[in-house]
mmCIF file of C-alpha atoms in Angstrom:
data_model
loop_
_atom_site.group_PDB
_atom_site.id
_atom_site.type_symbol
_atom_site.label_atom_id
_atom_site.label_comp_id
_atom_site.label_asym_id
_atom_site.label_seq_id
_atom_site.Cartn_x
_atom_site.Cartn_y
_atom_site.Cartn_z
ATOM 1 C CA MET A 1 -34.404 197.622 67.864
ATOM 2 C CA GLY A 2 -33.383 199.673 64.801
ATOM 3 C CA GLN A 3 -34.686 197.125 62.295
ATOM 4 C CA GLU A 4 -37.920 196.812 64.246
ATOM 5 C CA LEU A 5 -38.366 200.595 64.181
ATOM 6 C CA GLU A 6 -37.575 200.755 60.445
ATOM 7 C CA ALA A 7 -40.111 197.993 59.739
ATOM 8 C CA ARG A 8 -42.811 199.815 61.727
ATOM 9 C CA VAL A 9 -42.195 203.097 59.860
ATOM 10 C CA GLU A 10 -42.036 201.265 56.517
ATOM 11 C CA GLN A 11 -45.383 199.592 57.188
ATOM 12 C CA TYR A 12 -46.974 202.891 58.280
ATOM 13 C CA PHE A 13 -45.888 204.834 55.163
ATOM 14 C CA ALA A 14 -46.553 201.975 52.724
ATOM 15 C CA GLY A 15 -50.152 202.010 53.938
ATOM 16 C CA ASP A 16 -50.411 205.812 53.990
ATOM 17 C CA TRP A 17 -48.793 206.437 50.583
ATOM 18 C CA GLN A 18 -50.260 203.285 48.959
ATOM 19 C CA GLU A 19 -46.894 202.330 47.461
ATOM 20 C CA PRO A 20 -43.791 200.396 48.526
ATOM 21 C CA VAL A 21 -41.339 202.488 50.558
ATOM 22 C CA ARG A 22 -37.795 202.166 51.866
ATOM 23 C CA VAL A 23 -36.669 203.555 55.217
ATOM 24 C CA VAL A 24 -33.167 204.643 56.229
ATOM 25 C CA LEU A 25 -32.776 205.344 59.932
ATOM 26 C CA LEU A 26 -30.293 208.185 60.536
ATOM 27 C CA GLY A 27 -30.600 208.631 64.292
ATOM 28 C CA ARG A 28 -30.647 212.025 65.966
ATOM 29 C CA VAL A 29 -29.740 214.766 63.473
ATOM 30 C CA LYS A 30 -28.478 218.267 64.219
ATOM 31 C CA ALA A 31 -29.274 220.949 61.640
ATOM 32 C CA GLY A 32 -26.191 222.704 60.281
ATOM 33 C CA ARG A 33 -25.699 226.430 60.167
ATOM 34 C CA ASP A 34 -27.891 228.387 57.761
ATOM 35 C CA ARG A 35 -25.549 230.490 55.623
ATOM 36 C CA ARG A 36 -28.307 232.543 53.983
ATOM 37 C CA LYS A 37 -28.141 236.304 54.307
ATOM 38 C CA ARG A 38 -30.787 238.230 56.196
ATOM 39 C CA ALA A 39 -32.903 240.567 54.062
ATOM 40 C CA ASP A 40 -32.141 243.528 56.365
ATOM 41 C CA ARG A 41 -28.340 243.124 56.049
ATOM 42 C CA SER A 42 -27.537 243.237 52.354
ATOM 43 C CA LEU A 43 -23.872 243.303 51.350
ATOM 44 C CA GLY A 44 -24.557 244.138 47.743
ATOM 45 C CA CYS A 45 -25.065 241.904 44.760
ATOM 46 C CA VAL A 46 -21.388 241.343 43.909
ATOM 47 C CA ALA A 47 -20.281 240.674 47.514
ATOM 48 C CA GLU A 48 -23.172 238.274 48.145
ATOM 49 C CA THR A 49 -22.388 236.388 44.927
ATOM 50 C CA VAL A 50 -18.688 236.089 45.797
ATOM 51 C CA LEU A 51 -19.487 234.914 49.350
ATOM 52 C CA GLU A 52 -22.011 232.377 48.051
ATOM 53 C CA ILE A 53 -19.445 230.959 45.605
ATOM 54 C CA LEU A 54 -16.761 230.754 48.321
ATOM 55 C CA ALA A 55 -19.171 229.091 50.752
ATOM 56 C CA ASN A 56 -20.209 226.491 48.158
ATOM 57 C CA LEU A 57 -16.546 225.741 47.411
ATOM 58 C CA ALA A 58 -15.529 225.527 51.091
ATOM 59 C CA TRP A 59 -18.262 223.326 52.629
ATOM 60 C CA PRO A 60 -17.101 219.987 51.123
ATOM 61 C CA PHE A 61 -13.616 220.569 52.555
ATOM 62 C CA MET A 62 -15.100 221.364 55.969
ATOM 63 C CA VAL A 63 -17.117 218.138 55.905
ATOM 64 C CA LEU A 64 -14.009 216.148 54.913
ATOM 65 C CA TRP A 65 -12.081 217.833 57.736
ATOM 66 C CA GLU A 66 -14.735 216.534 60.157
ATOM 67 C CA PHE A 67 -14.091 212.982 58.902
ATOM 68 C CA VAL A 68 -10.320 213.337 59.412
ATOM 69 C CA THR A 69 -10.258 215.108 62.788
ATOM 70 C CA VAL A 70 -13.143 213.515 64.641
ATOM 71 C CA PRO A 71 -12.298 210.442 66.745
ATOM 72 C CA LYS A 72 -14.220 207.336 65.802
ATOM 73 C CA ARG A 73 -17.064 207.571 68.279
ATOM 74 C CA ARG A 74 -20.811 207.708 67.853
ATOM 75 C CA ARG A 75 -21.851 211.275 67.166
ATOM 76 C CA LYS A 76 -24.969 212.862 65.744
ATOM 77 C CA PRO A 77 -25.148 213.314 61.982
ATOM 78 C CA VAL A 78 -25.390 216.931 60.931
ATOM 79 C CA ALA A 79 -27.633 218.190 58.112
ATOM 80 C CA VAL A 80 -25.558 220.555 55.944
ATOM 81 C CA PRO A 81 -27.535 222.454 53.281
ATOM 82 C CA SER A 82 -25.902 223.956 50.198
ATOM 83 C CA GLY A 83 -26.914 225.490 46.894
ATOM 84 C CA PRO A 84 -29.156 228.452 46.131
ATOM 85 C CA ALA A 85 -30.069 230.508 49.219
ATOM 86 C CA ARG A 86 -33.779 229.937 48.584
ATOM 87 C CA GLY A 87 -33.295 226.260 47.780
ATOM 88 C CA GLN A 88 -35.382 223.472 49.240
ATOM 89 C CA ALA A 89 -32.367 222.063 51.117
ATOM 90 C CA PHE A 90 -32.396 225.116 53.405
ATOM 91 C CA GLU A 91 -36.128 224.650 54.004
ATOM 92 C CA ALA A 92 -35.658 220.985 54.945
ATOM 93 C CA ALA A 93 -32.675 221.788 57.204
ATOM 94 C CA SER A 94 -34.621 224.529 59.007
ATOM 95 C CA MET A 95 -37.449 222.072 59.662
ATOM 96 C CA LEU A 96 -34.954 219.705 61.331
ATOM 97 C CA LYS A 97 -33.941 222.374 63.865
ATOM 98 C CA GLY A 98 -35.215 221.689 67.352
ATOM 99 C CA ARG A 99 -36.004 218.024 66.646
ATOM 100 C CA SER A 100 -34.639 215.776 69.379
ATOM 101 C CA GLY A 101 -35.979 212.407 68.236
ATOM 102 C CA GLU A 102 -34.610 209.812 65.840
ATOM 103 C CA ILE A 103 -34.826 210.942 62.198
ATOM 104 C CA ALA A 104 -35.392 208.634 59.225
ATOM 105 C CA VAL A 105 -35.565 209.123 55.461
ATOM 106 C CA VAL A 106 -38.640 207.499 53.886
ATOM 107 C CA ARG A 107 -38.476 207.013 50.107
ATOM 108 C CA GLY A 108 -41.335 206.080 47.832
ATOM 109 C CA ALA A 109 -41.553 205.982 44.045
ATOM 110 C CA GLU A 110 -42.446 209.670 43.717
ATOM 111 C CA ARG A 111 -41.763 211.314 47.083
ATOM 112 C CA VAL A 112 -39.356 211.497 49.974
ATOM 113 C CA ALA A 113 -39.963 212.409 53.612
ATOM 114 C CA LEU A 114 -37.802 213.252 56.600
ATOM 115 C CA VAL A 115 -39.570 211.705 59.574
ATOM 116 C CA GLU A 116 -39.136 212.001 63.336
ATOM 117 C CA MET A 117 -39.899 208.764 65.141
ATOM 118 C CA GLY A 118 -42.883 209.165 67.427
ATOM 119 C CA ASP A 119 -44.386 206.717 69.909
ATOM 120 C CA PRO A 120 -47.744 206.037 68.317
ATOM 121 C CA VAL A 121 -46.973 207.285 64.784
ATOM 122 C CA PRO A 122 -44.016 208.903 63.031
ATOM 123 C CA VAL A 123 -44.143 212.702 62.576
ATOM 124 C CA VAL A 124 -43.386 214.065 59.099
ATOM 125 C CA VAL A 125 -40.796 216.845 59.397
ATOM 126 C CA TRP A 126 -40.452 217.487 55.649
ATOM 127 C CA GLN A 127 -42.081 215.867 52.612
ATOM 128 C CA GLY A 128 -41.625 216.477 48.897
ATOM 129 C CA THR A 129 -39.746 215.302 45.838
ATOM 130 C CA ALA A 130 -35.970 214.859 45.910
ATOM 131 C CA GLN A 131 -33.340 212.368 44.826
ATOM 132 C CA TRP A 132 -31.673 210.248 47.541
ATOM 133 C CA SER A 133 -28.061 209.123 47.553
ATOM 134 C CA PRO A 134 -27.145 206.647 50.316
ATOM 135 C CA SER A 135 -23.364 207.095 50.197
ATOM 136 C CA PRO A 136 -22.727 209.792 51.222
ATOM 137 C CA ALA A 137 -26.213 210.331 52.615
ATOM 138 C CA CYS A 138 -27.616 213.254 50.593
ATOM 139 C CA LEU A 139 -30.878 214.623 49.266
ATOM 140 C CA TYR A 140 -30.735 216.470 45.919
ATOM 141 C CA TRP A 141 -33.383 218.844 44.549
ATOM 142 C CA GLU A 142 -34.037 220.094 41.025
ATOM 143 C CA ASP A 143 -33.334 223.684 42.137
ATOM 144 C CA GLY A 144 -29.655 222.711 42.565
ATOM 145 C CA SER A 145 -29.694 222.525 46.344
ATOM 146 C CA MET A 146 -28.404 219.599 48.376
ATOM 147 C CA LEU A 147 -28.782 218.444 51.987
ATOM 148 C CA MET A 148 -25.827 216.350 53.121
ATOM 149 C CA LEU A 149 -26.402 214.234 56.221
ATOM 150 C CA ALA A 150 -22.795 213.851 57.361
ATOM 151 C CA PRO A 151 -21.398 212.340 60.542
ATOM 152 C CA ARG A 152 -20.409 215.043 63.024
#
């Protein structure tokens, strides 16, 4: 069923984008917590900078802890954004919130899309330019942000 679904999405986007595409089916994805500060609750420039540095240093260890402590059972991947607070990874992760369907990454020569599988046609959740790394599953942007799609 998964290969059939991937082939259908690949055919749809190859025709729509007029270029060869590759599809990676992720399954249902839960958006991770948004660590950005609210504009109405400023801590000050120095405190926000220190917290941002600590958060960027801590998140890889938290993801590794998930790998060690979680029993080997099928769980939803989680989308964990990192990098600059206004980075594109946070935008993509926020667009994944509330999505209950299967999510896939569609890659073409110049663009990438996060897609929710729909019955008649797939629904584009996010589309733009980013670099894809399959292992671990990550999207990287030029602004220095990253969206890691880790098992949860």
